[in-house]
Amino acid sequence: MNAGHQTTRRLAAKAGKPICRSCKDTLSRNYASTAAAAVQTEDQVSQHIPPVAQTSSQTAYGVNAGVVLSRPPQITRDLHPFESAFFLYQRRLNERSALPFTRYFYYKDRTPADREWKRKIKQRLTPARDIGRYKGYGEEAWNDEVLVGAKESEFNWQVERLLEDAETTGAEDQPPGSSETTNSAVTQKKVEHEAVERPMSRITEADKKNDVKSLNRALQRTLYLLVKDKEGRWMFPQDRLQKETLKEAAQRVLEYAVGVNMNTWVVGNVPIGHYQQDYAKSLKTDAGLNELGLKTFFMKVRIMAGQANLKENQFGLKDFKWLAKEEIQKEVEQDYWRSIKNMLAER
């Protein structure tokens, strides 16, 4: 529309005279655009969205990248008391199944194997390699239930009895000078080199010394790396997020915090949780923002080999510990614990 047409339209509108259809459509479009702009401005005010020009009044949170570095369990978990008692029950059930068969079912009469069976049956008082002394044909055969708190229900005691039975030659109770003793002594000399392999202890030297810096402790549990910052607070390693992804930041934080002598693996590309820390008073940043606090996003990382070393750390860290979940609760602050507890494994 040219300038002359626009002037004519304005004069006609003032005089109250009818205008052409094209001019009417133009006025409707202009009014609609103006109304839409006014509604958008009102929405911005109602949502408390500051204008772009007022950059100095913007608020934000700083972003940290945290690392939840863990060592997974190395051995199976400890048995529940019920599981240990059920194991003994299964052993004795197996013994009862063996009772109907005589030794001749297994060994021919008057053979070396038969004589060894006779010797061991006197020591075991049971036909099978059971735990404890049980006479299936005696007057107390019915009384084979294990009482609550009895030593027979303890797993370590059961293992020791099985090993003791396996190491028994059967010649220990024979009178000296007997033919059976002589034969068993010869047999013992022949099998002396075949020692029974004993299982490794589930309790290590680090467990006995309570060395929380060692990865060779609490082998049946998951251990997590905690570090002590400049202010003396225990937390997971963390640092400000720079121009990088969270996965790249996790790798950098580990290198700067606990050294490069560890083989680690970052599990996934997304965080497993976060912790929000609010300041008592907002801080002014270099970008002109009012920083209300920090939000730390944690990445899950596993250690495959190596050990932490704080000698050359760039964060001023003072100490570190490898702790299980319940041990972490005793070291960190309560608000920090409430944010991280659901990220940690129970065992």
Coordinates of C-alpha atoms in Angstrom, one line a residue:
M1 CA 0.0 0.0 0.0
N2 CA 1.4 3.4 -1.0
A3 CA 1.7 6.5 1.2
G4 CA -1.3 8.3 -0.4
H5 CA -3.6 5.3 0.2
Q6 CA -2.5 5.2 3.9
T7 CA -3.2 8.9 4.3
T8 CA -6.7 8.5 2.8
R9 CA -7.4 5.6 5.1
R10 CA -6.5 7.6 8.2
L11 CA -8.7 10.6 7.2
A12 CA -11.6 8.4 6.4
A13 CA -11.3 6.7 9.8
K14 CA -11.3 10.1 11.6
A15 CA -14.4 11.3 9.7
G16 CA -16.3 8.1 10.4
K17 CA -16.7 7.3 6.7
P18 CA -16.6 3.8 5.4
I19 CA -13.2 2.5 4.0
C20 CA -12.3 0.0 1.4
R21 CA -11.9 -3.7 2.1
S22 CA -8.1 -3.8 1.6
C23 CA -7.6 -1.0 4.1
K24 CA -9.9 -2.7 6.6
D25 CA -7.9 -6.0 6.4
T26 CA -4.6 -4.0 6.9
L27 CA -6.0 -2.4 10.0
S28 CA -7.1 -5.8 11.4
R29 CA -3.7 -7.3 10.9
N30 CA -1.9 -4.3 12.5
Y31 CA -4.2 -4.4 15.6
A32 CA -3.7 -8.2 15.9
S33 CA 0.1 -7.9 15.8
T34 CA 0.0 -5.1 18.4
A35 CA -2.3 -7.2 20.7
A36 CA -0.1 -10.3 20.4
A37 CA 3.0 -8.2 21.3
A38 CA 1.2 -6.8 24.4
V39 CA 0.1 -10.3 25.5
Q40 CA 3.7 -11.6 25.2
T41 CA 5.0 -8.8 27.3
E42 CA 2.4 -9.5 30.0
D43 CA 3.4 -13.2 30.0
Q44 CA 7.0 -12.4 30.4
V45 CA 6.2 -10.2 33.4
S46 CA 3.9 -12.9 35.0
Q47 CA 6.7 -15.5 34.5
H48 CA 9.4 -13.2 36.1
I49 CA 11.5 -13.4 32.9
P50 CA 13.9 -10.4 33.0
P51 CA 14.5 -8.5 29.8
V52 CA 17.6 -9.4 27.8
A53 CA 19.0 -5.9 28.4
Q54 CA 19.0 -6.4 32.2
T55 CA 21.8 -8.9 32.3
S56 CA 23.2 -7.7 35.6
S57 CA 20.1 -8.9 37.5
Q58 CA 20.3 -12.6 36.2
T59 CA 20.8 -15.3 38.7
A60 CA 22.3 -18.8 38.2
Y61 CA 24.0 -21.8 39.9
G62 CA 27.6 -22.8 39.3
V63 CA 28.0 -26.4 37.9
N64 CA 30.5 -28.9 39.3
A65 CA 31.5 -32.3 38.0
G66 CA 31.8 -34.9 40.7
V67 CA 33.2 -38.4 40.6
V68 CA 31.8 -41.4 42.4
L69 CA 34.8 -43.8 42.1
S70 CA 34.1 -47.3 43.4
R71 CA 35.9 -50.6 43.8
P72 CA 33.3 -53.5 43.3
P73 CA 33.2 -56.5 45.6
Q74 CA 36.0 -59.0 45.1
I75 CA 34.5 -62.1 46.8
T76 CA 31.0 -63.3 47.5
R77 CA 29.0 -61.8 50.3
D78 CA 28.9 -63.1 53.8
L79 CA 26.3 -65.8 54.5
H80 CA 23.2 -64.9 56.4
P81 CA 22.8 -67.0 59.6
F82 CA 19.8 -68.7 58.0
E83 CA 21.8 -69.7 55.0
S84 CA 24.6 -71.1 57.2
A85 CA 22.1 -73.1 59.2
F86 CA 20.5 -74.4 56.0
F87 CA 23.9 -75.5 54.7
L88 CA 24.3 -77.7 57.8
Y89 CA 20.8 -79.0 57.4
Q90 CA 21.6 -80.1 53.8
R91 CA 24.8 -81.8 55.0
R92 CA 22.9 -83.8 57.6
L93 CA 20.1 -84.6 55.2
N94 CA 22.8 -86.1 52.9
E95 CA 24.1 -88.1 55.8
R96 CA 20.7 -89.6 56.5
S97 CA 20.5 -90.6 52.8
A98 CA 23.8 -92.4 53.2
L99 CA 22.7 -94.4 56.2
P100 CA 20.7 -97.2 54.5
F101 CA 23.8 -98.2 52.5
T102 CA 26.5 -100.4 54.2
R103 CA 30.2 -99.8 53.5
Y104 CA 30.2 -102.8 51.2
F105 CA 28.0 -100.7 48.8
Y106 CA 31.1 -98.5 48.4
Y107 CA 34.1 -100.7 49.1
K108 CA 34.9 -104.4 48.8
D109 CA 35.4 -106.2 52.0
R110 CA 39.0 -106.6 53.3
T111 CA 40.5 -104.1 50.9
P112 CA 42.7 -101.1 51.9
A113 CA 39.8 -98.8 51.2
D114 CA 37.6 -100.8 53.5
R115 CA 40.1 -100.7 56.3
E116 CA 40.5 -96.9 55.9
W117 CA 36.7 -96.6 56.1
K118 CA 36.7 -98.5 59.4
R119 CA 39.4 -96.3 60.8
K120 CA 37.6 -93.1 59.9
I121 CA 34.2 -94.3 61.0
K122 CA 35.7 -94.6 64.5
Q123 CA 36.9 -91.0 64.4
R124 CA 34.0 -89.4 62.6
L125 CA 31.2 -91.5 64.2
T126 CA 29.3 -90.9 61.0
P127 CA 29.3 -92.7 57.6
A128 CA 29.5 -89.5 55.6
R129 CA 31.8 -86.5 55.8
D130 CA 29.3 -84.6 57.9
I131 CA 29.9 -81.7 60.2
G132 CA 29.8 -82.6 63.9
R133 CA 29.3 -85.9 65.5
Y134 CA 26.1 -87.7 64.7
K135 CA 25.1 -91.3 65.3
G136 CA 22.4 -92.3 63.0
Y137 CA 21.7 -95.6 64.6
G138 CA 22.1 -94.5 68.3
E139 CA 19.6 -93.7 70.9
E140 CA 19.9 -90.0 70.2
A141 CA 19.6 -90.4 66.4
W142 CA 16.5 -88.3 66.5
N143 CA 18.2 -85.4 68.3
D144 CA 20.1 -83.8 65.4
E145 CA 18.6 -80.3 65.4
V146 CA 21.1 -77.4 65.8
L147 CA 20.3 -75.1 68.6
V148 CA 20.3 -71.3 68.1
G149 CA 23.7 -69.9 68.7
A150 CA 25.4 -73.3 68.5
K151 CA 29.0 -73.4 67.1
E152 CA 27.9 -76.0 64.5
S153 CA 25.8 -73.3 62.8
E154 CA 28.9 -71.0 62.2
F155 CA 30.2 -71.1 58.7
N156 CA 33.9 -70.9 59.7
W157 CA 33.5 -73.7 62.1
Q158 CA 31.9 -75.9 59.4
V159 CA 34.7 -75.2 57.0
E160 CA 37.3 -76.1 59.6
R161 CA 35.6 -79.4 60.4
L162 CA 35.4 -80.3 56.7
L163 CA 39.1 -79.6 56.3
E164 CA 40.0 -81.5 59.5
D165 CA 38.1 -84.5 58.1
A166 CA 39.8 -84.3 54.7
E167 CA 43.2 -84.1 56.4
T168 CA 42.6 -87.2 58.7
T169 CA 44.4 -90.3 57.6
G170 CA 42.6 -92.7 60.0
A171 CA 45.8 -93.9 61.7
E172 CA 45.8 -91.3 64.5
D173 CA 43.8 -93.5 66.9
Q174 CA 45.4 -96.9 66.2
P175 CA 47.6 -98.5 68.9
P176 CA 51.4 -98.4 68.1
G177 CA 52.9 -101.6 66.6
S178 CA 49.6 -102.8 65.0
S179 CA 49.6 -104.0 61.4
E180 CA 47.0 -101.4 60.5
T181 CA 49.2 -98.7 62.0
T182 CA 52.2 -99.9 60.0
N183 CA 50.2 -100.0 56.8
S184 CA 48.6 -96.6 57.4
A185 CA 52.0 -95.1 58.2
V186 CA 53.3 -96.4 54.8
T187 CA 50.1 -95.0 53.2
Q188 CA 50.6 -91.7 55.0
K189 CA 54.2 -91.4 53.7
K190 CA 53.0 -91.9 50.1
V191 CA 50.3 -89.2 50.3
E192 CA 52.2 -86.6 52.4
H193 CA 52.8 -84.4 49.4
E194 CA 49.0 -84.4 48.6
A195 CA 48.2 -81.7 51.1
V196 CA 44.6 -80.4 51.4
E197 CA 44.3 -77.0 49.8
R198 CA 42.9 -74.6 52.3
P199 CA 40.7 -71.7 51.2
M200 CA 42.1 -68.2 51.6
S201 CA 40.8 -66.2 54.5
R202 CA 38.0 -63.7 53.9
I203 CA 39.6 -61.4 56.5
T204 CA 42.8 -59.7 55.2
E205 CA 45.6 -57.9 57.0
A206 CA 44.1 -54.6 56.0
D207 CA 40.8 -55.6 57.7
K208 CA 42.7 -56.5 60.9
K209 CA 44.5 -53.2 60.9
N210 CA 41.4 -51.2 59.7
D211 CA 43.5 -49.6 57.0
V212 CA 41.0 -47.4 55.2
K213 CA 43.5 -46.4 52.6
S214 CA 43.9 -49.9 51.4
L215 CA 41.8 -51.5 48.6
N216 CA 42.5 -54.9 50.1
R217 CA 39.9 -54.6 52.8
A218 CA 36.2 -55.4 53.0
L219 CA 36.5 -57.6 49.9
Q220 CA 32.8 -58.5 50.0
R221 CA 31.7 -54.9 49.9
T222 CA 31.8 -52.0 47.5
L223 CA 34.3 -49.3 48.5
Y224 CA 34.1 -45.6 47.5
L225 CA 36.8 -43.0 47.3
L226 CA 36.3 -40.0 49.6
V227 CA 38.7 -37.0 49.8
K228 CA 39.2 -34.3 52.4
D229 CA 39.2 -30.8 50.9
K230 CA 40.9 -27.6 52.1
E231 CA 38.1 -26.8 54.6
G232 CA 38.4 -30.3 56.1
R233 CA 35.1 -31.6 54.6
W234 CA 34.9 -35.2 53.3
M235 CA 33.3 -35.6 49.9
F236 CA 33.7 -37.1 46.5
P237 CA 36.3 -35.6 44.2
Q238 CA 34.9 -32.6 42.3
D239 CA 35.7 -29.5 40.3
R240 CA 34.1 -26.7 38.2
L241 CA 32.8 -27.8 34.9
Q242 CA 34.7 -26.2 32.0
K243 CA 34.2 -26.3 28.3
E244 CA 33.8 -30.1 28.3
T245 CA 31.3 -32.8 28.8
L246 CA 30.7 -34.4 32.2
K247 CA 32.5 -37.6 31.1
E248 CA 35.6 -35.6 30.1
A249 CA 35.3 -33.6 33.3
A250 CA 35.3 -36.8 35.4
Q251 CA 38.5 -38.0 33.8
R252 CA 40.1 -34.6 34.4
V253 CA 39.0 -34.4 38.0
L254 CA 40.5 -37.9 38.8
E255 CA 43.8 -37.0 37.2
Y256 CA 44.1 -33.7 39.0
A257 CA 42.8 -35.0 42.3
V258 CA 44.3 -38.5 42.9
G259 CA 47.0 -38.8 40.2
V260 CA 47.4 -40.9 37.0
N261 CA 48.4 -44.2 38.6
M262 CA 45.0 -45.6 38.4
N263 CA 43.2 -47.5 35.6
T264 CA 39.6 -46.3 35.7
W265 CA 36.5 -46.6 33.6
V266 CA 33.7 -44.0 33.4
V267 CA 30.4 -45.8 33.3
G268 CA 28.1 -44.0 30.9
N269 CA 27.7 -40.5 29.7
V270 CA 25.0 -39.2 32.1
P271 CA 25.2 -38.4 35.8
I272 CA 23.8 -40.8 38.4
G273 CA 22.7 -38.0 40.8
H274 CA 23.4 -34.4 42.0
Y275 CA 23.9 -32.3 45.1
Q276 CA 22.8 -28.7 45.4
Q277 CA 24.6 -26.3 47.8
D278 CA 23.0 -22.9 48.4
Y279 CA 25.1 -19.9 49.4
A280 CA 24.1 -17.8 52.4
K281 CA 24.6 -14.8 50.1
S282 CA 24.8 -14.7 46.3
L283 CA 28.2 -14.1 44.7
K284 CA 28.9 -11.9 41.7
T285 CA 30.6 -13.7 38.9
D286 CA 32.9 -12.4 36.1
A287 CA 30.0 -12.7 33.7
G288 CA 27.9 -10.3 35.7
L289 CA 25.6 -13.1 37.1
N290 CA 24.5 -13.5 40.7
E291 CA 25.5 -17.1 41.7
L292 CA 23.1 -18.5 44.2
G293 CA 25.1 -21.7 44.8
L294 CA 26.6 -24.9 43.3
K295 CA 25.1 -27.9 41.7
T296 CA 27.4 -30.9 41.5
F297 CA 26.5 -33.7 39.0
F298 CA 28.1 -37.0 39.8
M299 CA 29.5 -39.5 37.3
K300 CA 29.9 -43.2 38.1
V301 CA 33.5 -44.5 37.7
R302 CA 35.1 -47.9 38.5
I303 CA 38.7 -48.5 39.4
M304 CA 40.3 -51.5 37.7
A305 CA 43.8 -51.2 39.1
G306 CA 46.2 -48.8 40.9
Q307 CA 45.8 -46.6 43.9
A308 CA 45.1 -43.0 44.7
N309 CA 48.0 -40.6 45.3
L310 CA 47.5 -37.0 46.6
K311 CA 51.1 -35.9 46.4
E312 CA 50.6 -33.8 43.2
N313 CA 46.9 -33.1 43.5
Q314 CA 45.9 -29.6 42.2
F315 CA 42.9 -29.1 44.5
G316 CA 44.6 -28.9 47.8
L317 CA 43.2 -32.2 49.1
K318 CA 44.6 -33.3 52.4
D319 CA 43.6 -37.0 52.8
F320 CA 41.6 -39.8 51.2
K321 CA 39.8 -43.0 52.3
W322 CA 38.2 -46.0 50.7
L323 CA 34.9 -46.5 52.6
A324 CA 31.7 -48.6 52.4
K325 CA 28.3 -47.0 52.4
E326 CA 27.6 -47.0 56.1
E327 CA 31.1 -45.7 56.8
I328 CA 30.6 -42.8 54.4
Q329 CA 27.5 -41.7 56.4
K330 CA 29.7 -41.2 59.5
E331 CA 32.2 -38.9 57.6
V332 CA 30.1 -36.6 55.4
E333 CA 27.7 -33.8 56.3
Q334 CA 24.0 -34.7 56.7
D335 CA 22.7 -32.7 53.8
Y336 CA 25.4 -34.1 51.5
W337 CA 24.6 -37.6 52.7
R338 CA 20.9 -37.2 51.9
S339 CA 21.8 -36.3 48.3
I340 CA 24.3 -39.2 47.7
K341 CA 23.0 -42.1 49.7
N342 CA 20.7 -43.4 46.9
M343 CA 23.7 -43.5 44.5
L344 CA 25.6 -46.0 46.6
A345 CA 25.3 -49.8 46.6
E346 CA 24.2 -51.7 49.8
R347 CA 27.0 -54.2 49.4

